[in-house]
Coordinates of N, CA and C in Angstrom, one line a residue:
M1 N 28.5 25.5 75.4 CA 29.7 26.3 75.2 C 30.6 25.7 74.1
S2 N 31.1 26.5 73.2 CA 31.9 25.9 72.1 C 33.3 25.7 72.6
Q3 N 33.9 24.6 72.2 CA 35.3 24.3 72.6 C 36.3 24.8 71.5
T4 N 35.8 25.4 70.4 CA 36.6 25.8 69.3 C 37.2 27.2 69.6
V5 N 38.5 27.3 69.3 CA 39.1 28.6 69.5 C 39.5 29.1 68.1
G6 N 39.2 30.3 67.7 CA 39.6 30.9 66.5 C 38.5 30.8 65.4
K7 N 38.8 31.1 64.2 CA 37.9 31.2 63.1 C 37.8 29.8 62.4
T8 N 36.8 29.1 62.6 CA 36.7 27.7 62.0 C 36.1 27.8 60.6
R9 N 35.4 28.9 60.3 CA 34.8 29.1 59.0 C 35.9 28.9 57.9
T10 N 37.0 29.5 58.1 CA 38.1 29.4 57.0 C 38.6 28.0 56.9
A11 N 38.6 27.2 58.0 CA 39.0 25.9 58.0 C 38.1 25.0 57.2
Y12 N 36.8 25.3 57.2 CA 35.8 24.5 56.4 C 35.6 24.9 55.0
N13 N 36.2 26.1 54.6 CA 36.2 26.4 53.2 C 36.9 25.5 52.3
R14 N 36.4 25.2 51.1 CA 37.1 24.3 50.2 C 37.9 25.1 49.2
L15 N 39.2 24.9 49.3 CA 40.1 25.6 48.4 C 40.4 24.8 47.1
F16 N 40.9 25.4 46.1 CA 41.3 24.7 44.9 C 42.9 24.7 44.9
H17 N 43.5 23.5 44.9 CA 44.9 23.3 44.9 C 45.4 23.0 43.5
P18 N 46.1 23.9 42.8 CA 46.6 23.6 41.5 C 47.9 22.8 41.5
I19 N 47.9 21.7 40.7 CA 49.1 20.9 40.6 C 49.4 20.7 39.1
S20 N 50.7 21.0 38.7 CA 51.1 20.8 37.3 C 52.0 19.7 37.3
L21 N 51.7 18.6 36.6 CA 52.5 17.4 36.5 C 53.8 17.7 35.6
S22 N 53.8 18.8 34.9 CA 55.0 19.0 34.0 C 56.1 19.7 34.8
H23 N 55.9 20.1 36.1 CA 56.9 20.7 36.9 C 58.0 19.8 37.1
P24 N 59.3 20.3 37.0 CA 60.4 19.4 37.1 C 60.5 18.6 38.4
S25 N 60.0 19.2 39.5 CA 60.2 18.4 40.8 C 58.9 17.7 41.2
T26 N 58.0 17.4 40.2 CA 56.9 16.6 40.5 C 57.3 15.2 40.9
P27 N 56.7 14.6 42.1 CA 57.1 13.3 42.5 C 56.5 12.2 41.6
P28 N 56.9 11.0 41.7 CA 56.4 9.9 40.9 C 54.9 9.7 41.2
L29 N 54.2 8.9 40.4 CA 52.8 8.7 40.5 C 52.3 8.3 41.9
G30 N 52.9 7.4 42.5 CA 52.4 6.9 43.8 C 52.5 8.0 44.9
R31 N 53.6 8.7 45.0 CA 53.7 9.7 46.0 C 52.8 10.8 45.7
L32 N 52.6 11.2 44.4 CA 51.7 12.3 44.0 C 50.3 11.9 44.4
A33 N 49.9 10.7 44.2 CA 48.6 10.2 44.4 C 48.2 10.2 45.9
S34 N 49.2 9.9 46.7 CA 49.0 9.9 48.2 C 48.8 11.3 48.7
R35 N 49.6 12.2 48.2 CA 49.4 13.6 48.6 C 48.1 14.2 48.1
I36 N 47.7 13.9 46.9 CA 46.4 14.3 46.4 C 45.3 13.8 47.2
A37 N 45.4 12.5 47.6 CA 44.4 11.8 48.5 C 44.3 12.6 49.8
T38 N 45.4 13.0 50.4 CA 45.4 13.7 51.6 C 44.6 15.0 51.5
L39 N 44.9 15.7 50.4 CA 44.2 17.0 50.2 C 42.7 16.8 50.0
L40 N 42.3 15.7 49.3 CA 40.8 15.4 49.0 C 40.1 15.0 50.3
M41 N 40.8 14.3 51.2 CA 40.2 13.9 52.5 C 40.2 15.1 53.5
G42 N 41.1 16.0 53.4 CA 41.1 17.1 54.3 C 42.0 16.9 55.5
K43 N 42.9 15.9 55.4 CA 43.8 15.6 56.6 C 44.7 16.7 56.9
H44 N 44.9 17.7 56.0 CA 45.8 18.8 56.3 C 45.1 19.9 57.1
K45 N 43.8 19.8 57.3 CA 43.1 20.8 58.0 C 43.0 20.5 59.5
P46 N 42.9 21.5 60.3 CA 42.7 21.3 61.8 C 41.3 20.7 62.1
T47 N 40.4 20.8 61.2 CA 39.0 20.3 61.5 C 38.8 19.0 60.9
F48 N 39.8 18.2 60.6 CA 39.6 16.9 60.0 C 38.9 15.9 60.9
N49 N 37.9 15.2 60.3 CA 37.1 14.2 60.9 C 36.9 13.1 59.9
P50 N 37.3 11.9 60.2 CA 37.2 10.8 59.1 C 35.8 10.6 58.6
S51 N 34.8 10.9 59.4 CA 33.4 10.6 59.0 C 32.7 11.8 58.3
T52 N 33.4 12.9 58.2 CA 32.8 14.1 57.5 C 33.6 14.4 56.2
D53 N 33.0 15.0 55.3 CA 33.7 15.4 54.0 C 34.2 16.8 54.1
C54 N 35.4 17.0 54.5 CA 35.9 18.4 54.7 C 37.1 18.7 53.8
G55 N 37.4 17.9 52.8 CA 38.5 18.1 51.9 C 38.4 19.2 50.9
D56 N 39.5 19.4 50.2 CA 39.6 20.5 49.2 C 39.5 20.0 47.8
Y57 N 39.4 20.9 46.8 CA 39.5 20.5 45.4 C 40.9 20.5 44.9
V58 N 41.2 19.6 44.0 CA 42.6 19.5 43.4 C 42.4 19.6 41.9
V59 N 43.1 20.5 41.3 CA 43.1 20.7 39.8 C 44.5 20.3 39.3
A60 N 44.6 19.1 38.7 CA 45.8 18.6 38.1 C 45.9 18.8 36.6
T61 N 46.9 19.5 36.2 CA 47.1 19.8 34.8 C 48.3 19.1 34.2
H62 N 48.4 18.9 32.9 CA 49.5 18.3 32.2 C 49.6 16.8 32.6
C63 N 48.5 16.1 32.7 CA 48.5 14.7 33.1 C 49.1 13.8 32.1
S64 N 49.3 14.3 30.9 CA 50.0 13.5 29.9 C 51.5 13.4 30.2
D65 N 52.0 14.2 31.0 CA 53.4 14.2 31.4 C 53.6 13.4 32.7
I66 N 52.8 12.4 33.0 CA 52.9 11.7 34.2 C 54.2 10.9 34.3
H67 N 54.8 10.8 35.5 CA 56.1 10.2 35.7 C 55.9 9.0 36.6
V68 N 56.5 7.9 36.1 CA 56.5 6.6 37.0 C 58.0 6.1 36.9
T69 N 58.3 5.4 38.0 CA 59.7 4.8 38.1 C 59.7 3.4 37.6
G70 N 60.8 2.9 37.2 CA 61.0 1.6 36.8 C 60.4 1.3 35.5
K71 N 59.9 0.0 35.4 CA 59.2 -0.4 34.1 C 57.7 -0.5 34.2
K72 N 57.2 0.4 35.1 CA 55.7 0.3 35.3 C 54.9 0.7 34.1
M73 N 55.5 1.5 33.2 CA 54.8 1.9 32.0 C 54.4 0.7 31.2
T74 N 55.2 -0.3 31.1 CA 54.9 -1.5 30.4 C 54.5 -2.7 31.2
K75 N 54.9 -2.8 32.4 CA 54.6 -3.9 33.3 C 53.3 -3.8 34.1
K76 N 52.9 -2.6 34.5 CA 51.7 -2.4 35.4 C 50.5 -2.7 34.6
K77 N 49.6 -3.6 35.2 CA 48.4 -4.0 34.5 C 47.2 -3.4 35.2
Y78 N 46.2 -3.1 34.4 CA 44.9 -2.6 34.9 C 43.8 -3.6 34.4
Y79 N 43.0 -4.1 35.4 CA 42.0 -5.1 35.0 C 40.6 -4.5 35.1
S80 N 39.7 -5.1 34.2 CA 38.3 -4.7 34.2 C 37.5 -6.0 33.9
H81 N 36.3 -6.1 34.5 CA 35.5 -7.3 34.3 C 34.0 -6.8 34.2
T82 N 33.3 -7.4 33.3 CA 31.9 -7.0 33.1 C 31.0 -8.0 33.9
T83 N 31.5 -8.9 34.7 CA 30.8 -9.9 35.4 C 30.2 -11.0 34.6
R84 N 30.5 -11.0 33.3 CA 30.1 -12.1 32.4 C 31.3 -13.1 32.4
P85 N 31.1 -14.4 32.2 CA 32.1 -15.4 32.2 C 33.1 -15.1 31.0
G86 N 34.4 -15.1 31.3 CA 35.4 -14.9 30.3 C 35.6 -13.5 29.8
S87 N 35.1 -12.5 30.5 CA 35.2 -11.1 30.1 C 36.2 -10.4 30.8
L88 N 37.2 -11.0 31.5 CA 38.3 -10.3 32.1 C 39.2 -9.6 31.1
K89 N 39.3 -8.3 31.2 CA 40.2 -7.6 30.2 C 41.4 -7.0 31.0
E90 N 42.5 -7.0 30.4 CA 43.7 -6.3 31.0 C 44.4 -5.4 30.0
I91 N 44.9 -4.3 30.5 CA 45.6 -3.3 29.7 C 46.7 -2.8 30.5
N92 N 47.9 -2.6 29.9 CA 49.0 -2.0 30.6 C 48.9 -0.5 30.7
M93 N 49.8 0.1 31.5 CA 49.7 1.5 31.7 C 49.8 2.3 30.5
E94 N 50.8 1.9 29.6 CA 51.0 2.6 28.3 C 49.7 2.6 27.5
G95 N 49.1 1.4 27.4 CA 47.9 1.3 26.6 C 46.7 2.2 27.2
L96 N 46.7 2.2 28.5 CA 45.6 3.0 29.2 C 45.8 4.5 28.9
I97 N 47.1 5.0 28.9 CA 47.4 6.4 28.6 C 47.0 6.7 27.1
R98 N 47.4 5.7 26.3 CA 47.1 5.9 24.8 C 45.5 6.0 24.6
K99 N 44.8 5.1 25.4 CA 43.3 5.0 25.1 C 42.5 6.1 25.9
W100 N 42.9 6.3 27.2 CA 42.1 7.2 28.0 C 42.9 8.5 28.4
G101 N 44.2 8.5 28.3 CA 44.9 9.7 28.8 C 45.5 9.5 30.1
G102 N 46.5 10.3 30.5 CA 47.2 10.2 31.8 C 46.3 10.6 32.9
A103 N 45.2 11.3 32.7 CA 44.3 11.7 33.7 C 43.6 10.5 34.3
E104 N 43.3 9.5 33.5 CA 42.7 8.3 34.0 C 43.6 7.4 34.9
V105 N 44.9 7.4 34.5 CA 45.9 6.7 35.4 C 46.0 7.4 36.7
L106 N 46.0 8.8 36.7 CA 46.1 9.5 38.0 C 44.8 9.3 38.8
K107 N 43.7 9.3 38.2 CA 42.4 9.1 38.9 C 42.4 7.7 39.6
R108 N 42.8 6.7 38.8 CA 42.8 5.3 39.4 C 43.8 5.2 40.5
A109 N 44.9 5.9 40.4 CA 46.0 5.8 41.5 C 45.4 6.5 42.8
V110 N 44.8 7.7 42.6 CA 44.2 8.4 43.8 C 43.1 7.6 44.3
R111 N 42.2 7.0 43.5 CA 41.1 6.2 44.0 C 41.6 5.1 44.9
G112 N 42.7 4.5 44.5 CA 43.2 3.4 45.4 C 43.8 3.9 46.7
M113 N 44.1 5.1 46.8 CA 44.7 5.7 48.0 C 43.6 6.2 49.0
L114 N 42.4 6.4 48.5 CA 41.3 6.9 49.4 C 40.7 5.7 50.2
P115 N 40.1 6.0 51.3 CA 39.4 5.0 52.1 C 38.3 4.4 51.3
K116 N 38.1 3.1 51.5 CA 36.9 2.5 50.7 C 35.7 2.6 51.5
N117 N 35.0 3.8 51.4 CA 33.7 4.0 52.1 C 32.8 4.8 51.2
R118 N 31.7 5.3 51.7 CA 30.7 6.0 50.9 C 31.2 7.4 50.5
L119 N 32.2 7.9 51.1 CA 32.7 9.2 50.8 C 33.7 9.2 49.6
R120 N 34.1 8.0 49.2 CA 35.2 7.9 48.2 C 34.7 8.5 46.9
D121 N 33.5 8.3 46.4 CA 33.1 8.8 45.1 C 32.9 10.3 45.2
V122 N 32.4 10.9 46.4 CA 32.3 12.3 46.6 C 33.6 13.0 46.5
R123 N 34.6 12.4 47.2 CA 36.0 12.9 47.2 C 36.6 12.9 45.8
M124 N 36.4 11.8 45.1 CA 36.9 11.7 43.7 C 36.3 12.7 42.8
G125 N 35.1 13.1 43.1 CA 34.5 14.2 42.3 C 35.1 15.5 42.4
R126 N 35.9 15.7 43.4 CA 36.6 17.0 43.6 C 38.0 17.0 43.0
L127 N 38.4 15.8 42.4 CA 39.7 15.8 41.7 C 39.4 16.1 40.2
K128 N 40.0 17.2 39.7 CA 39.8 17.6 38.3 C 41.1 17.4 37.6
A129 N 41.2 16.5 36.7 CA 42.4 16.2 36.0 C 42.3 16.6 34.5
F130 N 43.3 17.2 34.0 CA 43.3 17.6 32.6 C 44.6 17.3 31.9
E131 N 44.6 16.9 30.6 CA 45.7 16.5 29.9 C 46.6 17.7 29.6
G132 N 46.1 18.9 29.3 CA 46.9 20.1 28.9 C 46.9 21.1 30.0
N133 N 47.1 22.3 29.7 CA 47.2 23.4 30.6 C 45.9 24.1 30.9
G134 N 45.0 24.1 29.9 CA 43.7 24.8 30.1 C 42.7 24.0 31.0
H135 N 42.0 24.8 31.8 CA 40.9 24.2 32.6 C 40.0 25.3 33.0
P136 N 38.7 25.0 33.3 CA 37.7 26.0 33.6 C 37.7 26.5 35.0
Y137 N 38.7 26.2 35.8 CA 38.8 26.5 37.2 C 39.7 27.6 37.5
K138 N 40.1 28.4 36.5 CA 41.1 29.5 36.8 C 40.6 30.5 37.7
E139 N 39.3 30.9 37.6 CA 38.7 31.9 38.5 C 38.6 31.4 39.9
S140 N 38.5 30.1 40.1 CA 38.3 29.5 41.4 C 39.6 29.4 42.3
L141 N 40.7 29.4 41.6 CA 42.0 29.3 42.3 C 42.2 30.6 43.3
V142 N 42.7 30.3 44.4 CA 42.8 31.4 45.4 C 43.9 32.4 45.0
R143 N 43.6 33.7 45.1 CA 44.5 34.7 44.8 C 44.6 35.7 45.9
V144 N 45.9 36.1 46.2 CA 46.1 37.0 47.2 C 46.9 38.2 46.6
E145 N 46.4 39.4 46.7 CA 47.0 40.6 46.1 C 47.2 40.4 44.6
G146 N 46.3 39.8 43.9 CA 46.4 39.6 42.5 C 47.3 38.5 42.0
R147 N 48.0 37.8 42.9 CA 48.8 36.6 42.5 C 48.2 35.3 42.9
E148 N 48.3 34.3 42.1 CA 47.8 33.0 42.4 C 48.6 32.4 43.6
V149 N 47.9 31.8 44.5 CA 48.5 31.2 45.7 C 49.2 29.9 45.2
Q150 N 50.4 29.7 45.7 CA 51.2 28.6 45.2 C 50.6 27.2 45.7
G151 N 50.7 26.2 44.9 CA 50.4 24.9 45.3 C 51.3 24.3 46.2
W152 N 51.0 23.1 46.8 CA 51.9 22.5 47.8 C 53.2 22.1 47.2
L153 N 53.3 21.8 45.9 CA 54.6 21.4 45.2 C 55.6 22.6 45.2
E154 N 55.1 23.8 44.9 CA 56.0 24.9 44.9 C 56.4 25.3 46.3
R155 N 55.5 25.1 47.3 CA 55.9 25.5 48.6 C 57.0 24.5 49.1
E156 N 56.8 23.2 48.8 CA 57.8 22.2 49.3 C 59.2 22.5 48.6
E157 N 59.2 22.9 47.4 CA 60.4 23.2 46.7 C 61.1 24.4 47.3
R158 N 60.3 25.5 47.6 CA 60.8 26.7 48.3 C 61.4 26.3 49.6
M159 N 60.8 25.4 50.4 CA 61.3 25.0 51.7 C 62.6 24.3 51.6
R160 N 62.7 23.4 50.5 CA 64.0 22.7 50.3 C 65.1 23.6 50.0
E161 N 64.8 24.7 49.3 CA 65.9 25.7 48.9 C 66.2 26.6 50.1
G162 N 65.4 26.6 51.1 CA 65.8 27.4 52.3 C 65.2 28.8 52.3
E163 N 64.3 29.1 51.4 CA 63.6 30.4 51.3 C 62.5 30.5 52.3
G164 N 61.8 29.4 52.5 CA 60.5 29.4 53.3 C 60.7 29.6 54.8
G165 N 61.8 29.0 55.4 CA 61.9 29.2 56.8 C 60.9 28.4 57.5
G166 N 60.8 28.6 58.8 CA 59.7 28.0 59.6 C 60.1 26.6 60.1
G167 N 61.2 26.0 59.7 CA 61.6 24.7 60.1 C 62.8 24.8 61.1
K168 N 63.2 23.6 61.6 CA 64.3 23.6 62.5 C 65.6 23.7 61.7
G169 N 66.6 24.3 62.2 CA 67.9 24.4 61.5 C 68.4 25.7 61.4

């Protein structure tokens, strides 16, 4: 006999969450990366299980407008090594954005927030990051009555303004 009540098929569906980094209320890189990691893991779903892959897709646009606090743009270092002696390379965040774009910085931050197990590469494959506004996933975004469903950033902003309701107070 099943212990599940309700429709679990909708909980297992993978949704596409649009996130625009040019939005004025976009959080700094670390907070944004932890929220994206939560969506990729599926921790927001009632069917979450750490050993299964039940997360959603995340489409991040305008990654060139990434926001960091303090002097991280010049002080934060990224290291790479080819396992050959003397081949340790370091580059700061500003140089990484210049060379590979803001999407690479976002991907590295999210990768560090995910659990270090065999599901990490699969989950990272569901993060789609783009420098500009255009992306090939416009048809995949969830639409209700012809309108695009809002991402979590717009929902949080609406809740702060008091339009959403549903909270105490």
